[in-house]
PDB file of C-alpha atoms in Angstrom:
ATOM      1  CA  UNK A   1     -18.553  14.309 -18.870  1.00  0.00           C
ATOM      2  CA  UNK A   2     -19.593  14.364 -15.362  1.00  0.00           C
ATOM      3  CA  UNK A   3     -23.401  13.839 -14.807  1.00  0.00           C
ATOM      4  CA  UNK A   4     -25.101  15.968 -12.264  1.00  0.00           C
ATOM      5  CA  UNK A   5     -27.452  13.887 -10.803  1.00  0.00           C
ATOM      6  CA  UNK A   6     -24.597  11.794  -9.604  1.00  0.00           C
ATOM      7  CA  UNK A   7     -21.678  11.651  -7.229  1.00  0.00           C
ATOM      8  CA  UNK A   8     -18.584  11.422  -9.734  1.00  0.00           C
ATOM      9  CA  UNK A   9     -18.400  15.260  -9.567  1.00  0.00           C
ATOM     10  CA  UNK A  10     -16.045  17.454  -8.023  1.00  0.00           C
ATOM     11  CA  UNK A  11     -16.928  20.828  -6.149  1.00  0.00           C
ATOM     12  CA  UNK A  12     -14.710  22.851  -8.755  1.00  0.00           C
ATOM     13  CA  UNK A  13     -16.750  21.437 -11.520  1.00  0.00           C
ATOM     14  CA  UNK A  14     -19.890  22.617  -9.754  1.00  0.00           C
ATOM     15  CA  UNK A  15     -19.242  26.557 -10.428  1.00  0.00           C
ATOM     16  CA  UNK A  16     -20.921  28.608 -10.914  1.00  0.00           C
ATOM     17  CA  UNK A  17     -23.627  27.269  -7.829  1.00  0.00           C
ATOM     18  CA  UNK A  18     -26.757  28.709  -6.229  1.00  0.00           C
ATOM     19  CA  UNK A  19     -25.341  28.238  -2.551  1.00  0.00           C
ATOM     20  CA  UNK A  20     -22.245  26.883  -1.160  1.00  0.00           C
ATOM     21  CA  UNK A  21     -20.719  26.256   2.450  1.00  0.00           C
ATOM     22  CA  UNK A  22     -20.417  24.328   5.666  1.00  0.00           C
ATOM     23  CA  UNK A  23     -23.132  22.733   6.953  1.00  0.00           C
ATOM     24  CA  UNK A  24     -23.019  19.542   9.705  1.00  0.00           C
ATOM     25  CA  UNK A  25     -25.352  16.850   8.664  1.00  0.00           C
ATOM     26  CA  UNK A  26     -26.884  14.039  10.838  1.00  0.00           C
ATOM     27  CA  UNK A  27     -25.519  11.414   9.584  1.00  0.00           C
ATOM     28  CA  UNK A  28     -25.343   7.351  10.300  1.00  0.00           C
ATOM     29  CA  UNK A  29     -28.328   4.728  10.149  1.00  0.00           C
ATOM     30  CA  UNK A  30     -29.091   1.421  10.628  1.00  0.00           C
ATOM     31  CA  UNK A  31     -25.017  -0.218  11.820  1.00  0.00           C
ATOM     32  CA  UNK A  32     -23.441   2.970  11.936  1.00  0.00           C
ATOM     33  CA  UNK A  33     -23.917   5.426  14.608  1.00  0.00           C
ATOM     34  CA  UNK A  34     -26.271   8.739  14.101  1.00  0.00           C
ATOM     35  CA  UNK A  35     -23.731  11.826  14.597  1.00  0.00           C
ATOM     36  CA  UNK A  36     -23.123  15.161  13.546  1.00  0.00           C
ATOM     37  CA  UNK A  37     -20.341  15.463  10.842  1.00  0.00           C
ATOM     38  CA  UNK A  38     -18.940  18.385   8.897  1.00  0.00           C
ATOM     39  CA  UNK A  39     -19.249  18.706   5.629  1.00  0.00           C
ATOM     40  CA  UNK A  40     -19.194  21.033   2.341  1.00  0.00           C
ATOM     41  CA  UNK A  41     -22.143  21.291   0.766  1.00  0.00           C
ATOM     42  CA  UNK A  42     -22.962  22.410  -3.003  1.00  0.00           C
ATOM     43  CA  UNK A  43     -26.463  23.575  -4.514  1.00  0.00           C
ATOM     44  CA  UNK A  44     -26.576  23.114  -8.011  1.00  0.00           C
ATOM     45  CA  UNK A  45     -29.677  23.415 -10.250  1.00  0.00           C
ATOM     46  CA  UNK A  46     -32.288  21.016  -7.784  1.00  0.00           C
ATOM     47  CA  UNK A  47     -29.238  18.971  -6.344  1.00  0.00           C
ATOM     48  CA  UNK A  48     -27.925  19.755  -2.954  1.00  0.00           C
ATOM     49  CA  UNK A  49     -23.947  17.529  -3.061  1.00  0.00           C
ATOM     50  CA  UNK A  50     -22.024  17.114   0.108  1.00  0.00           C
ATOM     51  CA  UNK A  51     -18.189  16.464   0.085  1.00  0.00           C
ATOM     52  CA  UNK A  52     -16.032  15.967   3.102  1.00  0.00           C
ATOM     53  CA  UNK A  53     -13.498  19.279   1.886  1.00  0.00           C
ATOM     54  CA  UNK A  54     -14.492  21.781  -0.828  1.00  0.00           C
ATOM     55  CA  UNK A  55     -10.975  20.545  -2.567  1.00  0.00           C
ATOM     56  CA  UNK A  56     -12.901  17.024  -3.013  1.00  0.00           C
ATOM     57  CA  UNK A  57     -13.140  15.325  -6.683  1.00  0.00           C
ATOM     58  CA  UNK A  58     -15.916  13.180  -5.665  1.00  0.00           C
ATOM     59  CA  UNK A  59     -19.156  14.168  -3.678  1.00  0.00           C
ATOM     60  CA  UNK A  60     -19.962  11.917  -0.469  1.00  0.00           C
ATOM     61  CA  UNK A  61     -23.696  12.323  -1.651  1.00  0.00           C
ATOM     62  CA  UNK A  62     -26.246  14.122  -3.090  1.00  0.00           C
ATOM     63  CA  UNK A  63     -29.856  14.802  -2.409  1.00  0.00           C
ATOM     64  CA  UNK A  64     -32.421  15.808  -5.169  1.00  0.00           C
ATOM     65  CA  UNK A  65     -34.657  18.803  -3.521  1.00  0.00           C
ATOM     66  CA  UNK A  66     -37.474  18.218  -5.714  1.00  0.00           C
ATOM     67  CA  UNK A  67     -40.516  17.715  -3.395  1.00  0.00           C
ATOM     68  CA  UNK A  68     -38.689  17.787  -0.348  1.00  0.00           C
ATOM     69  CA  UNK A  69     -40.199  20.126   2.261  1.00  0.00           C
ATOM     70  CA  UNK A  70     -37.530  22.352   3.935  1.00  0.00           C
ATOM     71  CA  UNK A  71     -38.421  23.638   7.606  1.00  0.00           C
ATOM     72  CA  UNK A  72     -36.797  24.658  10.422  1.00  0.00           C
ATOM     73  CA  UNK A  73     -36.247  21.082  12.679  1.00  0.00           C
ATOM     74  CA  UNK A  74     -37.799  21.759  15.863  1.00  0.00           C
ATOM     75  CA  UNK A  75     -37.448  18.134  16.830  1.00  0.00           C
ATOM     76  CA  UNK A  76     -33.684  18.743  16.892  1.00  0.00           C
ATOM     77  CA  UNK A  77     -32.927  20.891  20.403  1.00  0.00           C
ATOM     78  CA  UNK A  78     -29.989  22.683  18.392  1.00  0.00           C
ATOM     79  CA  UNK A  79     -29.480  25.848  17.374  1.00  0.00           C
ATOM     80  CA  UNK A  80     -30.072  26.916  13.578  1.00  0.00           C
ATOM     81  CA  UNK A  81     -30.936  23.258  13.024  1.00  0.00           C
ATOM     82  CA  UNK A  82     -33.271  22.584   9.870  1.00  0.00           C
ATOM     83  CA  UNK A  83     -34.463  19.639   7.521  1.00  0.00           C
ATOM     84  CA  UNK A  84     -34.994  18.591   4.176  1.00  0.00           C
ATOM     85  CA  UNK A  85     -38.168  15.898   4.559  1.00  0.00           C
ATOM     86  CA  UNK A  86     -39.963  13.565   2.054  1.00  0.00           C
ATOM     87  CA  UNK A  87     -42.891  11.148   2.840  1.00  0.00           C
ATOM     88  CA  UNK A  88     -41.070   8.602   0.490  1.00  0.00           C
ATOM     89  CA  UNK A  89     -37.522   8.558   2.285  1.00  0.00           C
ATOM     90  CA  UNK A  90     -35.445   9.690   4.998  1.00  0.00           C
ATOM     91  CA  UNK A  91     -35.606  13.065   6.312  1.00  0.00           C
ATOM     92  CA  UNK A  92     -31.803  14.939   6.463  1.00  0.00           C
ATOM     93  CA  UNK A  93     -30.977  17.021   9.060  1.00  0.00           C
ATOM     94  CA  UNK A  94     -28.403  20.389   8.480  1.00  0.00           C
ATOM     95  CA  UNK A  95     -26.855  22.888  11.224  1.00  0.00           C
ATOM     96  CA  UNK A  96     -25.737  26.374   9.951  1.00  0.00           C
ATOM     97  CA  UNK A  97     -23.441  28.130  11.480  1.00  0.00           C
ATOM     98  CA  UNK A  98     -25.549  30.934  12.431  1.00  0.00           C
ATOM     99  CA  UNK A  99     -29.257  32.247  11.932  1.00  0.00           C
ATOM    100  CA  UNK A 100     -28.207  34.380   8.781  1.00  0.00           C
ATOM    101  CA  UNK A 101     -26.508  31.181   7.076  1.00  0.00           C
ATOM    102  CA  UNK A 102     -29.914  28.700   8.555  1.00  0.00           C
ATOM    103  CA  UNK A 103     -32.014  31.196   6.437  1.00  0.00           C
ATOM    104  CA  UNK A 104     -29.909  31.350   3.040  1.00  0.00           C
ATOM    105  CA  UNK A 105     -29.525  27.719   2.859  1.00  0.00           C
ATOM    106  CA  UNK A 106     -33.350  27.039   3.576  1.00  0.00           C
ATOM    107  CA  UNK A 107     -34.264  29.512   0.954  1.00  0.00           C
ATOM    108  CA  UNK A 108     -32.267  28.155  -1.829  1.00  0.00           C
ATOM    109  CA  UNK A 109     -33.228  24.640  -0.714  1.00  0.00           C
ATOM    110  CA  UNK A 110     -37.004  25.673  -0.965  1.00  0.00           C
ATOM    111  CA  UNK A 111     -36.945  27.351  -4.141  1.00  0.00           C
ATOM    112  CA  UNK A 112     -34.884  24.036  -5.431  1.00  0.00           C
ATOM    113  CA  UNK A 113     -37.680  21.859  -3.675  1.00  0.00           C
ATOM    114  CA  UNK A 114     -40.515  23.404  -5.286  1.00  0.00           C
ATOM    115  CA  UNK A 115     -40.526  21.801  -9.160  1.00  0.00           C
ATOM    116  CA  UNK A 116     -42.221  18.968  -9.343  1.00  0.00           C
ATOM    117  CA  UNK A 117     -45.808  18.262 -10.578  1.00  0.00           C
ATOM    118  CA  UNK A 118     -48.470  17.958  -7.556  1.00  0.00           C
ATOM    119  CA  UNK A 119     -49.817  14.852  -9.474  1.00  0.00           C
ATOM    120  CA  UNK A 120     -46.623  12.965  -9.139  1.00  0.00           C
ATOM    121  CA  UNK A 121     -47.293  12.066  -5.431  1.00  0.00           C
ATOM    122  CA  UNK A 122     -49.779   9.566  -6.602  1.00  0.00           C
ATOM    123  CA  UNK A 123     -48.022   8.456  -9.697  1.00  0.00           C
ATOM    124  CA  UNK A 124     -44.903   7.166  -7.672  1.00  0.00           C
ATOM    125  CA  UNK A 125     -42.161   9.257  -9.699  1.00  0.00           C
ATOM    126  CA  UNK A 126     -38.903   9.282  -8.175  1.00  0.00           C
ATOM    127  CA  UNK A 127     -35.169   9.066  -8.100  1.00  0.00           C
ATOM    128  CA  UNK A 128     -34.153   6.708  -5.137  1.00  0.00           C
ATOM    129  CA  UNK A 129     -37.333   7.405  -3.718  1.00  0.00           C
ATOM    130  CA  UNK A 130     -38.083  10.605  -3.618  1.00  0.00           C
ATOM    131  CA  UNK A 131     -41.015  11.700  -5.203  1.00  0.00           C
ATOM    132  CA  UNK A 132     -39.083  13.770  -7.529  1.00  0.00           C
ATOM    133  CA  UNK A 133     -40.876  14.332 -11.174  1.00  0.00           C
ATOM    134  CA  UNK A 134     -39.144  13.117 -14.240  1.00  0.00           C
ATOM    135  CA  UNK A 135     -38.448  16.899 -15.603  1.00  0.00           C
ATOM    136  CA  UNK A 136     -36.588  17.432 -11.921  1.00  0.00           C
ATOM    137  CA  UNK A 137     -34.579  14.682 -12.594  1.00  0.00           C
ATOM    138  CA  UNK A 138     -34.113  15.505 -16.064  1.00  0.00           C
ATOM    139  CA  UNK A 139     -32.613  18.597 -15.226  1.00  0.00           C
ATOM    140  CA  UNK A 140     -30.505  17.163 -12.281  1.00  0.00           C
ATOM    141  CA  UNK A 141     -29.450  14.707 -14.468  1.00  0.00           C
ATOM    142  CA  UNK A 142     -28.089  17.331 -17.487  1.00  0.00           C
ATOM    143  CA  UNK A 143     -23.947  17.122 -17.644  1.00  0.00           C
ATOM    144  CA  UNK A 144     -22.274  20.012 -16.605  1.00  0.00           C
ATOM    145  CA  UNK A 145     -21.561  21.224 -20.524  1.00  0.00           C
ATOM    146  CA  UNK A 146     -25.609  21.947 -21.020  1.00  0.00           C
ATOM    147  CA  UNK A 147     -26.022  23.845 -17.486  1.00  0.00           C
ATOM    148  CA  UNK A 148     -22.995  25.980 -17.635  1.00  0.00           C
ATOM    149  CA  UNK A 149     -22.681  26.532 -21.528  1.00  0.00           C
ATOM    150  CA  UNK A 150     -26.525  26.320 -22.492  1.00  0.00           C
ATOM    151  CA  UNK A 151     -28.273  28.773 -20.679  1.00  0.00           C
ATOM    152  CA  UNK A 152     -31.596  27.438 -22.392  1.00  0.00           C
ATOM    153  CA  UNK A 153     -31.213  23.986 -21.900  1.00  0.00           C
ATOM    154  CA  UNK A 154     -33.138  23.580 -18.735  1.00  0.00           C
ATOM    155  CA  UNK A 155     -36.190  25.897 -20.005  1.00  0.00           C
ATOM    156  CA  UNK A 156     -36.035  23.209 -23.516  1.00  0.00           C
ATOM    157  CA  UNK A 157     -36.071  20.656 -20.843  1.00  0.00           C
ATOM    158  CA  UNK A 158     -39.396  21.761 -19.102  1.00  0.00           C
ATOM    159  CA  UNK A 159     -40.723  22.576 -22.322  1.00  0.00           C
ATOM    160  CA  UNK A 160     -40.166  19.619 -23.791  1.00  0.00           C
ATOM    161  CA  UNK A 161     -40.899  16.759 -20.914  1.00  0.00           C
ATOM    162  CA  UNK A 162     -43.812  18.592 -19.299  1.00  0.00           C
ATOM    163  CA  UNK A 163     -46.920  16.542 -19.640  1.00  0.00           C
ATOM    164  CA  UNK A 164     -49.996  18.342 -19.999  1.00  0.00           C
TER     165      UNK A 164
END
């Protein structure tokens, strides 16, 4: 079975979702150029996947939300432009289509952002640098059977990896 936490996972498999849509994304760094590109974006659980179509068997990416901070981008001179930053790695950059859609997707992002143990910023948890806390990347790491077909299995999760 597919593993969440990774990009061998197809939108359909993905369903049911928190949020899903078009969003462009800054992309590009170091050799490549930094541009704006289309692309279809999945919120699952604390992982935010991006594919190139929704029809796509394989995600381009994804991000784990897990101590990211979500804001409005300011920086970026573009309307309903917004970010997903982290002190321990790059900062992505999203534009909605309108206000309405800016404001859904920061909402889900920010509730998705929000587990992870304040204590982990000094411990140096993470998955590819991000701060994330081991129970966040438990559960982004759960195959698709357990989140779809065990309603329970991310509370057991929590209950069982959180350190007291």
């Amino acid at each position: 079975s597919s593993i969440l936490g990774g990009t061998n996972v197809s939108c359909k498999s993905l369903y049911p979702n928190a949020c899903e849509g078009w969003l462009l994304k800054l992309g590009g760094s170091g050799l490549t150029p930094r541009n704006w590109r289309r692309r279809w974006f999945v919120l699952k659980g604390f992982c935010l996947y991006y594919f190139k179509t929704p029809q796509d068997t394989t995600a381009l990416g994804v991000i784990t939300l897990p101590s990211f901070n979500i804001a409005t981008a300011s920086e970026i001179k573009k309307k309903n432009a917004f970010k997903a930053s982290h002190k321990n790695t790059r900062t992505y950059y999203f534009i909605a289509d309108s206000d309405e859609d800016k404001q859904r997707w920061m909402d889900k992002m920010l509730l998705a952002s929000i587990l992870y143990d304040e204590s982990d910023k000094e411990s140096g948890y993470g998955t590819a640098g991000t701060g994330a806390s081991p129970v966040a990347t438990e559960l982004c790491s759960m195959t698709i059977e357990q989140s779809i077909f065990s309603p329970s299995a991310s509370l057991q999760s929590i209950s069982s990896t959180t350190v007291v």
